[in-house]
C-alpha positions as a Python dict, from the first residue, in 0.01 Angstrom:
ca = {
    (1, 'M'): (0, 0, 0),
    (2, 'A'): (-244, -120, 264),
    (3, 'S'): (-394, 227, 291),
    (4, 'N'): (-449, 243, -87),
    (5, 'I'): (-627, -92, -84),
    (6, 'Y'): (-841, 28, 204),
    (7, 'L'): (-938, 345, 14),
    (8, 'V'): (-1030, 145, -295),
    (9, 'R'): (-1246, -90, -90),
    (10, 'L'): (-1407, 205, 82),
    (11, 'Q'): (-1493, 368, -252),
    (12, 'I'): (-1635, 43, -385),
    (13, 'S'): (-1839, 1, -71),
    (14, 'R'): (-1980, 353, -99),
    (15, 'L'): (-2061, 297, -466),
    (16, 'G'): (-2240, -27, -381),
    (17, 'Q'): (-2442, 147, -114),
    (18, 'R'): (-2546, 419, -359),
    (19, 'M'): (-2642, 168, -628),
    (20, 'S'): (-2844, -37, -382),
    (21, 'S'): (-3032, 267, -252),
    (22, 'F'): (-3276, 316, -538),
    (23, 'Q'): (-3494, 621, -473),
    (24, 'L'): (-3755, 723, -726),
    (25, 'N'): (-3731, 1094, -799),
    (26, 'L'): (-3937, 1227, -1090),
    (27, 'N'): (-3811, 1583, -1059),
    (28, 'P'): (-3536, 1530, -1322),
    (29, 'L'): (-3808, 1461, -1580),
    (30, 'K'): (-3931, 1817, -1529),
    (31, 'E'): (-3590, 1953, -1629),
    (32, 'P'): (-3470, 1975, -1993),
    (33, 'L'): (-3211, 1698, -1946),
    (34, 'G'): (-3467, 1437, -1838),
    (35, 'F'): (-3759, 1564, -2046),
    (36, 'I'): (-3561, 1559, -2371),
    (37, 'K'): (-3435, 1211, -2287),
    (38, 'V'): (-3798, 1095, -2273),
    (39, 'L'): (-3857, 1250, -2616),
    (40, 'E'): (-3546, 1075, -2748),
    (41, 'W'): (-3675, 745, -2614),
    (42, 'I'): (-4013, 790, -2785),
    (43, 'A'): (-3859, 909, -3111),
    (44, 'S'): (-3627, 608, -3126),
    (45, 'I'): (-3928, 376, -3099),
    (46, 'F'): (-4094, 541, -3397),
    (47, 'A'): (-3766, 532, -3589),
    (48, 'F'): (-3708, 157, -3577),
    (49, 'A'): (-4079, 61, -3575),
    (50, 'T'): (-4171, 251, -3892),
    (51, 'C'): (-3872, 108, -4080),
    (52, 'G'): (-3835, -243, -3938),
    (53, 'G'): (-4205, -324, -3956),
    (54, 'F'): (-4260, -236, -4323),
    (55, 'K'): (-4389, -488, -4576),
    (56, 'G'): (-4501, -404, -4928),
    (57, 'K'): (-4544, -533, -5279),
    (58, 'T'): (-4520, -415, -5637),
    (59, 'E'): (-4758, -539, -5906),
    (60, 'I'): (-4724, -562, -6283),
    (61, 'Q'): (-5004, -628, -6531),
    (62, 'V'): (-4898, -878, -6799),
    (63, 'A'): (-5082, -963, -7119),
    (64, 'C'): (-4986, -1212, -7391),
    (65, 'Q'): (-5039, -1126, -7758),
    (66, 'T'): (-5074, -1494, -7848),
    (67, 'S'): (-5379, -1543, -7628),
    (68, 'K'): (-5694, -1362, -7541),
    (69, 'P'): (-5635, -1002, -7426),
    (70, 'D'): (-5657, -1086, -7058),
    (71, 'N'): (-5427, -912, -6811),
    (72, 'K'): (-5269, -1119, -6538),
    (73, 'T'): (-5110, -974, -6226),
    (74, 'I'): (-4763, -1077, -6112),
    (75, 'T'): (-4652, -963, -5768),
    (76, 'A'): (-4316, -918, -5594),
    (77, 'T'): (-4334, -889, -5217),
    (78, 'F'): (-4060, -705, -5028),
    (79, 'G'): (-3992, -562, -4683),
    (80, 'Y'): (-3730, -504, -4417),
    (81, 'P'): (-3432, -551, -4451),
    (82, 'F'): (-3499, -472, -4820),
    (83, 'R'): (-3296, -737, -4996),
    (84, 'L'): (-3484, -673, -5318),
    (85, 'N'): (-3263, -915, -5512),
    (86, 'E'): (-3431, -1194, -5314),
    (87, 'A'): (-3787, -1079, -5389),
    (88, 'S'): (-3909, -1289, -5683),
    (89, 'F'): (-4224, -1234, -5885),
    (90, 'Q'): (-4518, -1461, -5816),
    (91, 'T'): (-4806, -1543, -6049),
    (92, 'P'): (-5162, -1626, -5945),
    (93, 'Q'): (-5175, -1983, -5818),
    (94, 'G'): (-5209, -2236, -6096),
    (95, 'V'): (-5187, -1972, -6373),
    (96, 'N'): (-4929, -1983, -6652),
    (97, 'V'): (-4854, -1629, -6762),
    (98, 'C'): (-4710, -1615, -7114),
    (99, 'D'): (-4508, -1935, -7060),
    (100, 'V'): (-4254, -1744, -6849),
    (101, 'D'): (-4095, -1868, -6526),
    (102, 'W'): (-4157, -1548, -6333),
    (103, 'K'): (-4016, -1692, -6009),
    (104, 'S'): (-3667, -1675, -6158),
    (105, 'H'): (-3698, -1298, -6200),
    (106, 'V'): (-3640, -1069, -5902),
    (107, 'L'): (-3628, -703, -5813),
    (108, 'I'): (-3300, -518, -5838),
    (109, 'G'): (-3083, -404, -5546),
    (110, 'D'): (-2979, -492, -5192),
    (111, 'Y'): (-3034, -213, -4941),
    (112, 'S'): (-3010, -421, -4625),
    (113, 'S'): (-2689, -255, -4503),
    (114, 'A'): (-2838, 93, -4471),
    (115, 'A'): (-3170, -36, -4335),
    (116, 'Q'): (-3017, -267, -4074),
    (117, 'F'): (-2766, -6, -3963),
    (118, 'Y'): (-3046, 245, -3911),
    (119, 'V'): (-3277, 6, -3724),
    (120, 'T'): (-3000, -150, -3512),
    (121, 'F'): (-2870, 189, -3405),
    (122, 'A'): (-3223, 305, -3319),
    (123, 'V'): (-3270, -3, -3099),
    (124, 'F'): (-2941, 65, -2917),
    (125, 'V'): (-3049, 425, -2861),
    (126, 'F'): (-3380, 300, -2723),
    (127, 'L'): (-3198, 80, -2472),
    (128, 'Y'): (-2954, 356, -2375),
    (129, 'C'): (-3239, 598, -2310),
    (130, 'I'): (-3397, 347, -2072),
    (131, 'A'): (-3070, 308, -1883),
    (132, 'A'): (-3014, 686, -1871),
    (133, 'L'): (-3367, 756, -1748),
    (134, 'L'): (-3328, 489, -1482),
    (135, 'L'): (-3010, 663, -1368),
    (136, 'Y'): (-3173, 1007, -1373),
    (137, 'V'): (-3483, 919, -1172),
    (138, 'G'): (-3351, 634, -957),
    (139, 'Y'): (-2993, 732, -877),
    (140, 'T'): (-3004, 1110, -898),
    (141, 'N'): (-2748, 1163, -622),
    (142, 'L'): (-2509, 914, -779),
    (143, 'Y'): (-2527, 1101, -1109),
    (144, 'R'): (-2475, 1437, -942),
    (145, 'D'): (-2184, 1326, -726),
    (146, 'S'): (-1996, 1147, -1001),
    (147, 'R'): (-1760, 1313, -1244),
    (148, 'K'): (-1741, 1018, -1482),
    (149, 'L'): (-2111, 949, -1537),
    (150, 'P'): (-2200, 1296, -1675),
    (151, 'M'): (-1885, 1289, -1890),
    (152, 'I'): (-1976, 945, -2031),
    (153, 'D'): (-2329, 1069, -2092),
    (154, 'F'): (-2193, 1373, -2277),
    (155, 'V'): (-1960, 1168, -2499),
    (156, 'V'): (-2239, 922, -2583),
    (157, 'T'): (-2467, 1214, -2670),
    (158, 'L'): (-2215, 1358, -2914),
    (159, 'V'): (-2149, 1021, -3076),
    (160, 'A'): (-2522, 946, -3101),
    (161, 'T'): (-2588, 1281, -3270),
    (162, 'F'): (-2325, 1206, -3534),
    (163, 'L'): (-2447, 849, -3589),
    (164, 'W'): (-2807, 966, -3626),
    (165, 'L'): (-2690, 1197, -3906),
    (166, 'V'): (-2491, 922, -4079),
    (167, 'S'): (-2748, 643, -4043),
    (168, 'T'): (-3045, 859, -4142),
    (169, 'S'): (-2866, 1004, -4446),
    (170, 'A'): (-2767, 656, -4564),
    (171, 'W'): (-3119, 526, -4508),
    (172, 'A'): (-3276, 824, -4689),
    (173, 'K'): (-3055, 755, -4993),
    (174, 'A'): (-3143, 384, -4980),
    (175, 'L'): (-3513, 466, -4959),
    (176, 'T'): (-3490, 678, -5272),
    (177, 'D'): (-3330, 385, -5456),
    (178, 'I'): (-3594, 144, -5322),
    (179, 'K'): (-3871, 364, -5460),
    (180, 'T'): (-3700, 364, -5798),
    (181, 'A'): (-3638, -11, -5797),
    (182, 'T'): (-4000, -94, -5712),
    (183, 'G'): (-4163, 177, -5923),
    (184, 'R'): (-4247, 212, -6290),
    (185, 'N'): (-3889, 156, -6400),
    (186, 'I'): (-3915, -212, -6306),
    (187, 'V'): (-4104, -280, -6630),
    (188, 'Q'): (-3802, -171, -6833),
    (189, 'E'): (-3567, -386, -6624),
    (190, 'L'): (-3762, -712, -6648),
    (191, 'L'): (-3628, -925, -6932),
    (192, 'P'): (-3958, -1100, -7019),
    (193, 'C'): (-4127, -763, -7059),
    (194, 'N'): (-3881, -679, -7339),
    (195, 'Q'): (-3963, -996, -7536),
    (196, 'Q'): (-4206, -1015, -7823),
    (197, 'G'): (-4547, -1141, -7734),
    (198, 'V'): (-4535, -1011, -7376),
    (199, 'I'): (-4691, -677, -7287),
    (200, 'C'): (-4623, -539, -6939),
    (201, 'H'): (-4778, -242, -6764),
    (202, 'F'): (-4690, -117, -6421),
    (203, 'G'): (-4974, -182, -6182),
    (204, 'S'): (-4912, -44, -5835),
    (205, 'V'): (-4673, -39, -5542),
    (206, 'T'): (-4746, -21, -5171),
    (207, 'S'): (-4735, 329, -5027),
    (208, 'M'): (-4408, 397, -4849),
    (209, 'G'): (-4541, 670, -4624),
    (210, 'S'): (-4424, 490, -4309),
    (211, 'L'): (-4071, 474, -4451),
    (212, 'N'): (-4081, 847, -4518),
    (213, 'V'): (-4185, 892, -4155),
    (214, 'S'): (-3886, 684, -4044),
    (215, 'V'): (-3652, 925, -4223),
    (216, 'I'): (-3826, 1221, -4060),
    (217, 'F'): (-3787, 1065, -3716),
    (218, 'G'): (-3423, 993, -3790),
    (219, 'F'): (-3346, 1359, -3846),
    (220, 'L'): (-3572, 1452, -3554),
    (221, 'N'): (-3364, 1225, -3333),
    (222, 'M'): (-3048, 1396, -3455),
    (223, 'I'): (-3193, 1737, -3361),
    (224, 'L'): (-3303, 1612, -3018),
    (225, 'W'): (-2966, 1457, -2935),
    (226, 'G'): (-2777, 1759, -3067),
    (227, 'G'): (-2991, 1997, -2862),
    (228, 'N'): (-2964, 1782, -2550),
    (229, 'A'): (-2584, 1787, -2575),
    (230, 'W'): (-2583, 2134, -2417),
    (231, 'F'): (-2783, 2024, -2112),
    (232, 'V'): (-2566, 1715, -2066),
    (233, 'Y'): (-2256, 1933, -2102),
    (234, 'K'): (-2378, 2152, -1815),
    (235, 'E'): (-2366, 1846, -1587),
    (236, 'T'): (-1999, 1779, -1659),
    (237, 'S'): (-1693, 1927, -1493),
    (238, 'L'): (-1609, 2095, -1826),
    (239, 'H'): (-1886, 2348, -1775),
    (240, 'S'): (-1755, 2476, -1440),
    (241, 'P'): (-1433, 2290, -1359),
    (242, 'S'): (-1323, 2533, -1089),
    (243, 'N'): (-1646, 2501, -890),
    (244, 'T'): (-1651, 2125, -927),
    (245, 'S'): (-1292, 2077, -815),
    (246, 'T'): (-1344, 2311, -519),
    (247, 'S'): (-1653, 2126, -406),
    (248, 'H'): (-1479, 1789, -421),
    (249, 'S'): (-1171, 1919, -241),
    (250, 'Q'): (-1389, 2048, 41),
    (251, 'G'): (-1575, 1720, 63),
    (252, 'G'): (-1901, 1875, -54),
    (253, 'I'): (-2135, 1782, -330),
    (254, 'P'): (-2138, 2000, -642),
    (255, 'P'): (-2472, 2166, -695),
    (256, 'P'): (-2680, 2025, -981),
    (257, 'T'): (-2694, 2241, -1292),
    (258, 'G'): (-2948, 2058, -1502),
    (259, 'I'): (-3130, 1806, -1287),
}
């Protein structure tokens, strides 16, 4: 019992010494494992920035038959997290447009679930990439000597690849619905526009090019993480279990395969 406690303390002491001995080594960044991780880090930034930073508006031209033929513009402003059912129409300040309370009319749909899931996951990936890169370049020997760290890295890579597919697909579907809900079809959905004496024409909507880019980066992230799974797998004991077990039994350090 005493010997087991001593061995545990010895292992903890060795681990503490390794963690405290930070040594900057940029060589892993020249290998596929580290280089792709940098690309994943950059791509995750573009993913959540292009989606989470979006703000736009849709405009409708309204004319009243009972007054002079003068078009007035009503505007609904929307953005992340795309709760369109909270985006009400606003009239020009101090202008009564066809005696309608436009503030009580909103856009249709709530797409916050897909948008927030996508952005939140991208932020978590961004943070994980920082931690992984810190481990690669600062604690290279600790990563090489450990069996658990490469295995954890491999499992996280597989899970991240799957979640990138799920979150990006859900966000792409939500984006399609957002374009429909803020496009020309909004004129048909607005109740005042279907009343006599009110003539509505679709004006414009903010370009959603940045949101299209966010979808592209989502699928790009999925490809990067899926491709990097092979290089992470090569660091685990699953790739060459016999060599790894032999090296540990002889007290040696298994040779690095990827970094």
